[in-house]
Every structure is written in structure tokens, then in C-alpha cells.
Amino acid sequence: MSPVTVSRALAQLVAEGLVVTRPGAGAYRAEARPASTTAGDTSWQEVALSANGAADLVPRTVNADGVVVSLAAPPPGVIEFNGGYLHPSLQPEGAMAAALSRAGRRPGAWGRPHLDGLPELREWFARGIGGAVTAAEVLITAGGQAALTTALRALAPPGAPVLVESPTYPGMLAIARAAGLRPVPVPVDADGVRTPLLADAFRATGARVFVCQPLFQNPTGAVLAPGRRAEVLRIAREAGAFVVEDDFVRRLVHEDAAPLPRPLAAEDPDGVVVHVGSLTKATSPSFRVSALAARGPVLERLRAIQIVDTFFVPRPLQEAALELVGSPAWPRHLRAVSTELRIRRDAMTSALLTALPQLSLPHIPSGGYHLWLRLPDGTGGTSQAFGSGGDSAFVAAALRAGVAITPGRPYFSAEPPAAHVRLSFAAVAGVGEIGEGVRRLRTALDTVV
């Protein structure tokens, strides 16, 4: 058998506690485990974990279900339409390995980094934002999720309202709720957030934070229209509020896309925007390097929370990021991914329109890695199966048919207007799997309609 098979088998045995590995010596049978003792009584924890005392505004439970659905690997044989990252065949594994190897040999690579991040890496992120943002206004963080967590903790106290797009990224909603914040939905359409409703929401709630994804929004794929960009900044400035700009897939643009708009942060001289950018989506789920950019006094609060929570991002990973983005392999990788994502998007769109015309696809994005579909409602008996929030039946039927998809309900902070699902075309092996996956979805739909 191949060395890869042996390695995987050993890893499984280690995970099960049957084998121990000793670097430089080999693998050995583990000592027999002692007989399990009688389980203790942990029921007391229910009281301890739910006793808020006077802090009634802060929830004592954390629900990660909306995040786990895109992180957990599906069972063998199940096509992964629910993935949130590039398939390994699309990841720059060779370039990342070479970058990490070179980084490890850099002088001082294993020492303590600057608390804000390596100056050269901060400069690289600042150039990507454009405008007047400088390296001094950038903090290196451990992935976009960590950056969003830092931003929301810095900008809003527990119990405060925070305006969010509707629908929006479930991971951000989970962050807000875990921090004791109250997400307030503001609807989006094909041109991004509806600015009159955004102004109404600020007036009605007194919120001081609005979180948005102006470019290839998750899950709709919408791009904030040119006429609305200045409106968002004006409305937030008049409300005395911050805009958290989650620019998560700027590097996953499709090759047929029009020139991209600049980040909102590049058009904001007044420190309204707190910008989040990341390398993770364009590389690998384990390449967790991102950046927070902000202007004014808020930068010091962001820095303090980052230091308290994580100290700093490991220097070898920062050095590897510098090596990667400075190598000739980086632009080649981005071009290859841009082409492949366009091919996959077109393949999934065509297959859905042919095999599942009942599913509404209101917008075909020119960037990102997923499609957002509305399930049929009110025809052929489907209204009962697919009423508001009724996507669970279809998701379960799809899994039985051998394809994992993401339900739409977790993307809404309040009651959804209809049932939706999100389908990813980046996490599969290729267009062949896309075609087979859509055929399985056809079977699944037939069982619930």
C-alpha cells in the first residue's frame, strides 16, 4: 500500500488511542487504557452556566450550528455543496508549502513578532485597501472570524443593537449573539443593502454599528451599487456609527467580472469604516492570516482587544504569508482560481436551470464561490414543505440522496421571508461532481414535493 495510506491509517489509530508516535523513533502500540470509572454527576453545570445574575442582557449559550454546517466535512461519498473553502485541487498547496519552508529559515522567524503584525505584511494589506490607509492603521489577525470578533467586541457593548444585512453570514450572527449583542436585520437586494431601510434602522434602534459585505455578499452574491456606496457612509456618519466592512472574497473574483469597486475603506477619510480583509478564502482554511484596518481612536481599542485575546499571530505564519504573496506563484494562482470558479459557476447554473427550474436563482454572481436559491413556494403542493424557514426538509432529503447543502435559515437574524438554500461550487472536485450533485438534488426535491 502507498505511504499516504499508511500515514492515514496511523493517524486514525493515534486518534483512537491505540498507537503512539515518537518523533525519530517510530510508532508503537499504546498502553492499555485503565477501565473507565463511573461517570460523575455534571448536572450542576446546568445551573452554573445559566445563572446570569444581573447580567440579563448577555446570553449564556453559544450556538455555532450555522457555522459548523460549512466547516464539518460530509461523510464519504457525499458531494460537498456546503463547503466554505476551495477544494484542495484549487488550493496553492505547493506554493504554500514552499513559502512556509522559506519562512522557517528567515532570520528571526521563530521570534516574537511586532504586536500589530510584521510591518511588511501590514504594508501589503494596506496597499490592497488603497486610498489613504497606511500600514500603521493595519493590524494582522488570525483569520476573518477572529477579526470580526475583535471588531464587534470593540465597537458595541453587551446588550447593544448591531445592524446586519438580511440575509447575512451566520458566523457573524453567532459572534454578535455570543457577545450579547442584538442583531437587527436590514434587507438586501441585487444591489446590496437597501439604504432607505438602513437609515430607518439607525433611527429606530440607535445602533452604532452596521456590518456589511459590499462585495459578493454572503449569501446573495450581491455587489453594493455605486449609488449606494456613498449613501451607506453618509448614513452611518450622520448616525455617529461605524461600518464594519467584511471584504472576505475580493481575491475570488471570476474571470468574466467587471473591474471591482474599491473597498469602502478607501473612500472613507473620517474613520467610519473598520475594514476586514483575509487571505484564507483564496488559499486554505488553515492559512488563517487576515487584517483589520481602522483610523482614529478606535484603532487602539481594536489593538488592545486583539492583544488580550490572542497576543499576536504566530510569526512563522506571517512570514509564510509574506513569502506567498511576494512569489510569482501568487498571481498565477489567483488567475487559475478566477478561471476555474467561472467555469464551475456556469456549470452549476446551467445544471440547475435544466434539472431544477422550480428553484429560483435571482442573481448569478461574478465573484465568490456559491449560489443563493429560493425554494418553490405555493405551487404543486410545495408551500407546505417550503414555507418560511422550511428548508430543513429539503436539506435532509438532499443528504439522504448523497449531497450536502446549506440551509438558508441560519442566514437570517429574524424570520426569513421564504425558504432558501446556499450551494457552493468551490468545495467539489470539479464540474463532474457538480452535475452529479444537481442530479441528486433533483431526486431529493422529488421526495419532498
Short mmCIF file of C-alpha atoms in Angstrom, two decimals:
data_model
loop_
_atom_site.label_atom_id
_atom_site.label_comp_id
_atom_site.label_asym_id
_atom_site.label_seq_id
_atom_site.Cartn_x
_atom_site.Cartn_y
_atom_site.Cartn_z
CA MET A 1 0.00 0.00 0.00
CA SER A 2 1.07 3.57 -0.52
CA PRO A 3 2.84 5.65 2.15
CA VAL A 4 -0.16 8.00 2.17
CA THR A 5 -2.48 5.13 3.12
CA VAL A 6 -0.13 4.04 5.89
CA SER A 7 0.11 7.60 7.20
CA ARG A 8 -3.66 7.98 7.29
CA ALA A 9 -4.11 4.64 8.99
CA LEU A 10 -1.56 5.55 11.66
CA ALA A 11 -3.26 8.92 12.19
CA GLN A 12 -6.59 7.16 12.74
CA LEU A 13 -5.04 4.70 15.21
CA VAL A 14 -3.43 7.57 17.11
CA ALA A 15 -6.77 9.39 17.25
CA GLU A 16 -8.37 6.25 18.70
CA GLY A 17 -5.63 5.93 21.33
CA LEU A 18 -4.38 2.57 20.05
CA VAL A 19 -0.99 3.78 18.82
CA VAL A 20 1.51 6.41 19.99
CA THR A 21 4.12 8.02 17.77
CA ARG A 22 7.54 9.10 18.97
CA PRO A 23 9.38 11.50 16.65
CA GLY A 24 12.59 9.95 15.43
CA ALA A 25 11.75 6.55 16.91
CA GLY A 26 8.59 5.28 15.18
CA ALA A 27 5.06 4.17 16.05
CA TYR A 28 4.25 1.92 18.99
CA ARG A 29 1.27 0.15 20.42
CA ALA A 30 -0.26 2.27 23.16
CA GLU A 31 -0.52 1.03 26.71
CA ALA A 32 -3.85 -0.42 27.66
CA ARG A 33 -6.22 2.18 28.99
CA PRO A 34 -7.47 1.77 32.53
CA ALA A 35 -11.03 0.65 32.93
CA SER A 36 -13.42 3.57 32.77
CA THR A 37 -14.64 4.83 36.10
CA THR A 38 -18.22 5.58 36.93
CA ALA A 39 -19.32 8.81 35.31
CA GLY A 40 -19.65 11.73 37.69
CA ASP A 41 -22.68 13.94 38.10
CA THR A 42 -22.29 17.05 35.93
CA SER A 43 -25.90 18.18 36.18
CA TRP A 44 -24.83 21.03 38.49
CA GLN A 45 -23.32 22.75 35.45
CA GLU A 46 -26.78 23.49 34.05
CA VAL A 47 -27.36 25.90 36.92
CA ALA A 48 -23.87 27.41 36.82
CA LEU A 49 -23.94 28.02 33.06
CA SER A 50 -27.40 29.62 33.04
CA ALA A 51 -27.18 31.78 36.18
CA ASN A 52 -26.77 35.27 34.76
CA GLY A 53 -27.39 37.23 37.91
CA ALA A 54 -27.83 40.88 36.99
CA ALA A 55 -26.34 40.46 33.51
CA ASP A 56 -29.66 39.57 31.89
CA LEU A 57 -28.69 41.12 28.57
CA VAL A 58 -25.78 38.75 27.95
CA PRO A 59 -26.77 35.26 26.77
CA ARG A 60 -25.05 32.34 28.46
CA THR A 61 -25.34 29.99 25.49
CA VAL A 62 -23.41 29.99 22.23
CA ASN A 63 -24.90 28.40 19.12
CA ALA A 64 -22.37 27.51 16.40
CA ASP A 65 -24.73 25.41 14.27
CA GLY A 66 -24.83 27.94 11.43
CA VAL A 67 -21.03 27.90 11.24
CA VAL A 68 -20.45 24.18 11.70
CA VAL A 69 -22.59 23.31 8.67
CA SER A 70 -19.93 24.86 6.40
CA LEU A 71 -16.92 23.63 8.39
CA ALA A 72 -17.71 19.95 9.00
CA ALA A 73 -16.62 17.52 6.30
CA PRO A 74 -19.52 15.45 4.89
CA PRO A 75 -19.50 11.64 5.14
CA PRO A 76 -17.61 9.68 2.44
CA GLY A 77 -19.48 9.59 -0.85
CA VAL A 78 -21.46 12.75 -0.14
CA ILE A 79 -20.93 15.61 -2.60
CA GLU A 80 -19.94 18.79 -0.78
CA PHE A 81 -22.17 21.64 -1.90
CA ASN A 82 -21.99 23.14 1.60
CA GLY A 83 -18.26 23.87 1.78
CA GLY A 84 -16.92 27.32 2.54
CA TYR A 85 -13.38 26.87 1.20
CA LEU A 86 -11.60 25.95 -2.01
CA HIS A 87 -11.27 22.28 -2.89
CA PRO A 88 -7.71 21.01 -2.30
CA SER A 89 -7.20 20.87 -6.08
CA LEU A 90 -7.75 24.65 -6.18
CA GLN A 91 -5.56 25.50 -3.21
CA PRO A 92 -1.96 26.62 -3.84
CA GLU A 93 -0.59 23.75 -1.78
CA GLY A 94 2.81 23.69 -3.46
CA ALA A 95 3.26 27.45 -3.19
CA MET A 96 2.13 27.46 0.45
CA ALA A 97 4.49 24.62 1.33
CA ALA A 98 7.40 26.38 -0.36
CA ALA A 99 6.52 29.66 1.35
CA LEU A 100 6.34 28.03 4.76
CA SER A 101 9.68 26.30 4.18
CA ARG A 102 11.37 29.56 3.15
CA ALA A 103 9.70 31.43 6.02
CA GLY A 104 11.02 28.99 8.59
CA ARG A 105 14.57 29.78 7.51
CA ARG A 106 14.22 33.56 7.71
CA PRO A 107 16.36 35.17 10.42
CA GLY A 108 14.20 35.71 13.50
CA ALA A 109 11.25 33.82 12.00
CA TRP A 110 10.61 31.99 15.29
CA GLY A 111 10.98 35.02 17.48
CA ARG A 112 8.37 37.31 18.95
CA PRO A 113 6.72 39.44 16.24
CA HIS A 114 5.57 43.02 16.49
CA LEU A 115 2.24 43.02 18.34
CA ASP A 116 0.49 44.69 15.40
CA GLY A 117 1.99 42.27 12.88
CA LEU A 118 5.01 42.28 10.59
CA PRO A 119 5.41 45.78 9.09
CA GLU A 120 5.89 44.41 5.56
CA LEU A 121 2.70 42.34 5.78
CA ARG A 122 0.73 45.28 7.14
CA GLU A 123 2.02 47.37 4.25
CA TRP A 124 0.88 44.70 1.76
CA PHE A 125 -2.65 44.68 3.18
CA ALA A 126 -2.73 48.50 3.24
CA ARG A 127 -1.84 48.66 -0.46
CA GLY A 128 -4.69 46.25 -1.20
CA ILE A 129 -7.18 48.56 0.52
CA GLY A 130 -5.91 51.61 -1.31
CA GLY A 131 -6.83 55.18 -0.55
CA ALA A 132 -5.16 56.83 2.41
CA VAL A 133 -4.90 53.71 4.59
CA THR A 134 -1.36 53.23 5.86
CA ALA A 135 0.47 50.27 7.35
CA ALA A 136 0.26 51.97 10.74
CA GLU A 137 -3.53 51.65 10.56
CA VAL A 138 -3.48 47.87 9.94
CA LEU A 139 -3.44 45.03 12.48
CA ILE A 140 -2.66 41.44 11.47
CA THR A 141 -5.22 38.97 12.85
CA ALA A 142 -5.72 35.21 12.85
CA GLY A 143 -8.39 34.87 10.18
CA GLY A 144 -11.50 36.81 9.27
CA GLN A 145 -13.61 35.26 12.03
CA ALA A 146 -11.16 36.47 14.66
CA ALA A 147 -11.07 39.92 13.06
CA LEU A 148 -14.86 40.20 13.11
CA THR A 149 -14.93 39.06 16.73
CA THR A 150 -12.41 41.72 17.70
CA ALA A 151 -14.29 44.41 15.79
CA LEU A 152 -17.70 43.69 17.31
CA ARG A 153 -16.28 43.46 20.82
CA ALA A 154 -14.51 46.78 20.33
CA LEU A 155 -17.42 48.69 18.83
CA ALA A 156 -20.50 47.66 20.80
CA PRO A 157 -21.16 46.87 24.48
CA PRO A 158 -23.20 43.81 25.54
CA GLY A 159 -26.90 44.37 25.03
CA ALA A 160 -26.45 46.90 22.23
CA PRO A 161 -28.15 46.58 18.83
CA VAL A 162 -25.99 45.95 15.77
CA LEU A 163 -27.37 46.35 12.26
CA VAL A 164 -26.72 43.45 9.89
CA GLU A 165 -27.61 42.65 6.32
CA SER A 166 -30.51 40.26 5.81
CA PRO A 167 -29.62 37.60 4.85
CA THR A 168 -26.02 37.56 6.06
CA TYR A 169 -23.10 35.36 7.13
CA PRO A 170 -24.16 33.07 10.05
CA GLY A 171 -20.70 33.21 11.61
CA MET A 172 -21.05 36.93 12.14
CA LEU A 173 -24.51 36.47 13.70
CA ALA A 174 -23.01 33.87 16.04
CA ILE A 175 -20.26 36.30 17.06
CA ALA A 176 -22.78 39.05 17.78
CA ARG A 177 -25.06 36.85 19.86
CA ALA A 178 -22.19 35.32 21.80
CA ALA A 179 -21.06 38.86 22.67
CA GLY A 180 -24.54 39.70 23.96
CA LEU A 181 -25.39 41.96 21.01
CA ARG A 182 -28.80 42.17 19.34
CA PRO A 183 -28.59 41.69 15.53
CA VAL A 184 -31.17 43.87 13.74
CA PRO A 185 -31.81 42.89 10.09
CA VAL A 186 -31.69 45.34 7.17
CA PRO A 187 -32.85 43.73 3.88
CA VAL A 188 -30.61 43.49 0.82
CA ASP A 189 -31.50 43.17 -2.85
CA ALA A 190 -29.47 42.63 -6.03
CA ASP A 191 -27.73 45.99 -5.45
CA GLY A 192 -26.78 45.37 -1.84
CA VAL A 193 -28.23 46.83 1.33
CA ARG A 194 -31.35 48.95 0.87
CA THR A 195 -30.13 52.31 2.11
CA PRO A 196 -33.53 53.89 2.99
CA LEU A 197 -34.18 50.93 5.29
CA LEU A 198 -30.66 51.27 6.71
CA ALA A 199 -31.37 54.88 7.66
CA ASP A 200 -34.69 53.84 9.21
CA ALA A 201 -32.96 51.10 11.22
CA PHE A 202 -30.38 53.51 12.63
CA ARG A 203 -33.12 55.93 13.70
CA ALA A 204 -35.31 53.22 15.21
CA THR A 205 -32.61 51.39 17.18
CA GLY A 206 -29.92 53.96 17.99
CA ALA A 207 -27.36 51.40 16.79
CA ARG A 208 -23.74 52.45 16.44
CA VAL A 209 -22.54 49.58 14.24
CA PHE A 210 -23.51 48.24 10.81
CA VAL A 211 -21.83 45.07 9.50
CA CYS A 212 -21.84 44.53 5.75
CA GLN A 213 -20.19 42.69 2.86
CA PRO A 214 -20.25 45.19 -0.03
CA LEU A 215 -18.51 42.83 -2.47
CA PHE A 216 -20.04 39.45 -3.44
CA GLN A 217 -22.17 39.37 -0.32
CA ASN A 218 -22.62 36.08 1.50
CA PRO A 219 -25.04 34.50 0.67
CA THR A 220 -26.68 36.56 -2.12
CA GLY A 221 -23.54 37.39 -4.11
CA ALA A 222 -24.70 40.99 -4.48
CA VAL A 223 -22.28 43.88 -5.04
CA LEU A 224 -23.18 47.19 -3.40
CA ALA A 225 -24.28 49.50 -6.21
CA PRO A 226 -22.19 52.63 -6.90
CA GLY A 227 -25.03 54.94 -5.91
CA ARG A 228 -25.44 53.23 -2.57
CA ARG A 229 -21.80 53.21 -1.51
CA ALA A 230 -21.64 56.89 -0.62
CA GLU A 231 -25.11 56.64 0.92
CA VAL A 232 -24.01 53.92 3.34
CA LEU A 233 -21.08 56.05 4.52
CA ARG A 234 -23.21 59.18 4.79
CA ILE A 235 -25.99 57.45 6.74
CA ALA A 236 -23.52 55.86 9.16
CA ARG A 237 -21.62 59.11 9.66
CA GLU A 238 -24.84 61.01 10.42
CA ALA A 239 -25.81 58.30 12.92
CA GLY A 240 -22.39 58.51 14.61
CA ALA A 241 -21.89 54.84 13.76
CA PHE A 242 -19.19 52.53 12.45
CA VAL A 243 -19.42 50.37 9.32
CA VAL A 244 -17.63 47.02 9.62
CA GLU A 245 -16.69 46.09 6.06
CA ASP A 246 -16.12 42.34 5.68
CA ASP A 247 -14.18 42.17 2.39
CA PHE A 248 -13.86 38.41 2.54
CA VAL A 249 -13.70 37.27 -1.12
CA ARG A 250 -12.08 40.11 -3.06
CA ARG A 251 -9.47 37.63 -4.31
CA LEU A 252 -12.09 35.16 -5.57
CA VAL A 253 -13.35 37.28 -8.45
CA HIS A 254 -14.46 35.37 -11.58
CA GLU A 255 -12.58 35.99 -14.81
CA ASP A 256 -15.64 37.48 -16.55
CA ALA A 257 -16.27 40.10 -13.83
CA ALA A 258 -16.20 43.81 -14.46
CA PRO A 259 -13.48 45.86 -12.72
CA LEU A 260 -14.01 45.66 -8.98
CA PRO A 261 -15.02 48.65 -6.88
CA ARG A 262 -12.53 49.75 -4.26
CA PRO A 263 -13.18 48.82 -0.63
CA LEU A 264 -15.41 51.25 1.24
CA ALA A 265 -12.44 51.96 3.50
CA ALA A 266 -10.61 53.51 0.55
CA GLU A 267 -13.35 56.16 0.23
CA ASP A 268 -13.61 56.97 3.94
CA PRO A 269 -11.35 59.72 5.32
CA ASP A 270 -13.26 60.02 8.60
CA GLY A 271 -12.68 56.63 10.21
CA VAL A 272 -16.26 55.40 9.74
CA VAL A 273 -15.17 52.08 8.21
CA VAL A 274 -13.43 49.26 10.07
CA HIS A 275 -12.14 47.03 7.28
CA VAL A 276 -11.62 43.26 7.45
CA GLY A 277 -9.57 41.53 4.74
CA SER A 278 -8.30 37.96 4.64
CA LEU A 279 -6.08 35.54 2.74
CA THR A 280 -7.90 32.43 3.93
CA LYS A 281 -10.64 32.09 1.28
CA ALA A 282 -8.11 32.35 -1.54
CA THR A 283 -5.66 29.86 -0.03
CA SER A 284 -6.65 27.26 2.56
CA PRO A 285 -8.84 27.01 5.67
CA SER A 286 -5.63 26.54 7.69
CA PHE A 287 -3.91 29.64 6.25
CA ARG A 288 -5.51 31.94 8.79
CA VAL A 289 -3.97 35.34 8.13
CA SER A 290 -6.14 38.44 7.89
CA ALA A 291 -6.08 42.15 8.65
CA LEU A 292 -8.11 44.80 10.46
CA ALA A 293 -7.78 48.37 9.24
CA ALA A 294 -9.17 51.39 11.10
CA ARG A 295 -8.49 55.08 11.57
CA GLY A 296 -8.63 57.16 14.70
CA PRO A 297 -9.02 56.27 18.39
CA VAL A 298 -10.86 53.02 17.61
CA LEU A 299 -7.59 51.52 16.38
CA GLU A 300 -6.17 51.49 19.91
CA ARG A 301 -9.23 49.67 21.24
CA LEU A 302 -9.01 47.09 18.46
CA ARG A 303 -5.31 46.61 19.22
CA ALA A 304 -5.95 46.17 22.96
CA ILE A 305 -8.66 43.54 22.45
CA GLN A 306 -6.51 41.67 19.93
CA ILE A 307 -3.59 41.55 22.38
CA VAL A 308 -5.77 40.44 25.29
CA ASP A 309 -7.42 37.69 23.24
CA THR A 310 -4.52 36.22 21.25
CA PHE A 311 -1.30 38.22 21.92
CA PHE A 312 -0.30 38.01 18.24
CA VAL A 313 -0.47 35.87 15.11
CA PRO A 314 2.43 33.34 15.08
CA ARG A 315 5.36 34.87 13.28
CA PRO A 316 6.15 31.84 11.06
CA LEU A 317 2.66 32.07 9.58
CA GLN A 318 3.06 35.80 8.96
CA GLU A 319 6.44 35.22 7.34
CA ALA A 320 4.91 32.49 5.17
CA ALA A 321 2.15 34.88 4.09
CA LEU A 322 4.78 37.40 3.03
CA GLU A 323 6.67 34.74 1.10
CA LEU A 324 3.48 33.56 -0.62
CA VAL A 325 2.07 36.91 -1.76
CA GLY A 326 5.53 38.04 -2.89
CA SER A 327 6.18 34.98 -5.05
CA PRO A 328 5.44 34.61 -8.80
CA ALA A 329 3.15 31.72 -7.90
CA TRP A 330 0.63 34.06 -6.20
CA PRO A 331 -0.70 35.92 -9.29
CA ARG A 332 -0.68 32.66 -11.25
CA HIS A 333 -2.78 31.02 -8.55
CA LEU A 334 -5.29 33.89 -8.48
CA ARG A 335 -5.68 33.76 -12.28
CA ALA A 336 -6.19 29.98 -12.24
CA VAL A 337 -8.80 30.19 -9.48
CA SER A 338 -10.57 33.04 -11.26
CA THR A 339 -10.92 30.93 -14.39
CA GLU A 340 -11.98 27.77 -12.57
CA LEU A 341 -14.60 29.49 -10.43
CA ARG A 342 -16.21 30.98 -13.54
CA ILE A 343 -16.30 27.53 -15.15
CA ARG A 344 -17.83 25.95 -12.05
CA ARG A 345 -20.36 28.75 -11.57
CA ASP A 346 -21.54 28.38 -15.16
CA ALA A 347 -21.71 24.59 -14.85
CA MET A 348 -23.81 24.73 -11.68
CA THR A 349 -26.06 27.48 -13.03
CA SER A 350 -26.71 25.58 -16.26
CA ALA A 351 -27.37 22.30 -14.44
CA LEU A 352 -29.79 23.95 -12.01
CA LEU A 353 -31.73 25.75 -14.74
CA THR A 354 -32.06 22.50 -16.67
CA ALA A 355 -32.76 19.99 -13.89
CA LEU A 356 -34.36 22.18 -11.21
CA PRO A 357 -36.20 25.06 -12.87
CA GLN A 358 -38.51 25.22 -9.80
CA LEU A 359 -35.68 26.74 -7.78
CA SER A 360 -35.40 30.48 -8.20
CA LEU A 361 -31.90 31.86 -8.88
CA PRO A 362 -32.40 35.63 -8.68
CA HIS A 363 -28.75 36.58 -9.06
CA ILE A 364 -25.74 34.98 -10.75
CA PRO A 365 -22.63 36.43 -9.08
CA SER A 366 -19.36 37.32 -10.76
CA GLY A 367 -17.29 36.51 -7.69
CA GLY A 368 -17.30 34.28 -4.65
CA TYR A 369 -17.99 30.59 -4.52
CA HIS A 370 -21.71 29.97 -4.06
CA LEU A 371 -25.26 30.43 -5.39
CA TRP A 372 -28.29 31.50 -3.33
CA LEU A 373 -31.57 29.87 -4.32
CA ARG A 374 -35.14 30.38 -3.21
CA LEU A 375 -37.15 27.18 -2.88
CA PRO A 376 -40.54 26.89 -4.57
CA ASP A 377 -43.49 28.17 -2.63
CA GLY A 378 -47.21 27.92 -3.25
CA THR A 379 -47.18 25.65 -6.32
CA GLY A 380 -47.68 21.93 -6.73
CA GLY A 381 -48.11 21.35 -3.01
CA THR A 382 -44.70 22.80 -2.20
CA SER A 383 -45.93 25.56 0.07
CA GLN A 384 -46.30 23.15 2.98
CA ALA A 385 -42.80 21.73 2.55
CA PHE A 386 -41.14 25.05 1.82
CA GLY A 387 -42.90 27.66 3.86
CA SER A 388 -40.89 30.34 5.64
CA GLY A 389 -37.91 28.61 7.22
CA GLY A 390 -39.00 25.26 5.80
CA ASP A 391 -35.72 24.41 4.10
CA SER A 392 -34.85 21.69 6.61
CA ALA A 393 -36.89 19.02 4.79
CA PHE A 394 -35.05 19.64 1.53
CA VAL A 395 -31.64 19.73 3.24
CA ALA A 396 -32.34 16.39 4.95
CA ALA A 397 -33.62 14.82 1.73
CA ALA A 398 -30.53 16.07 -0.13
CA LEU A 399 -28.23 14.46 2.42
CA ARG A 400 -30.11 11.17 2.06
CA ALA A 401 -29.59 11.47 -1.70
CA GLY A 402 -25.86 11.98 -1.17
CA VAL A 403 -25.30 15.72 -1.39
CA ALA A 404 -24.70 18.18 1.47
CA ILE A 405 -26.23 21.63 1.09
CA THR A 406 -26.54 24.62 3.41
CA PRO A 407 -29.97 25.63 4.74
CA GLY A 408 -30.93 29.26 4.39
CA ARG A 409 -32.50 29.77 7.81
CA PRO A 410 -29.23 30.48 9.72
CA TYR A 411 -28.51 33.40 7.38
CA PHE A 412 -31.44 35.40 8.75
CA SER A 413 -31.33 37.14 12.13
CA ALA A 414 -35.17 37.19 12.21
CA GLU A 415 -37.91 35.26 10.42
CA PRO A 416 -36.94 34.63 6.77
CA PRO A 417 -39.32 35.77 4.02
CA ALA A 418 -39.08 32.38 2.31
CA ALA A 419 -37.12 29.15 2.32
CA HIS A 420 -33.66 29.29 0.76
CA VAL A 421 -30.56 27.14 0.34
CA ARG A 422 -26.96 28.00 -0.47
CA LEU A 423 -24.95 25.84 -2.87
CA SER A 424 -21.17 26.06 -3.05
CA PHE A 425 -19.31 25.21 -6.26
CA ALA A 426 -15.79 25.70 -4.87
CA ALA A 427 -15.50 22.76 -2.48
CA VAL A 428 -16.18 19.99 -5.04
CA ALA A 429 -13.60 18.20 -7.16
CA GLY A 430 -14.83 19.60 -10.48
CA VAL A 431 -17.69 20.08 -12.93
CA GLY A 432 -18.38 16.36 -12.99
CA GLU A 433 -19.29 16.40 -9.32
CA ILE A 434 -21.41 19.48 -9.86
CA GLY A 435 -23.51 17.70 -12.49
CA GLU A 436 -23.91 14.61 -10.32
CA GLY A 437 -24.75 16.71 -7.29
CA VAL A 438 -27.53 18.55 -9.12
CA ARG A 439 -28.95 15.23 -10.33
CA ARG A 440 -29.07 14.06 -6.72
CA LEU A 441 -30.81 17.29 -5.73
CA ARG A 442 -33.44 16.58 -8.38
CA THR A 443 -34.09 13.23 -6.68
CA ALA A 444 -34.21 14.88 -3.27
CA LEU A 445 -36.71 17.52 -4.42
CA ASP A 446 -39.00 14.86 -5.81
CA THR A 447 -39.19 13.19 -2.39
CA VAL A 448 -40.36 16.30 -0.54
CA VAL A 449 -42.62 17.99 -3.09
#
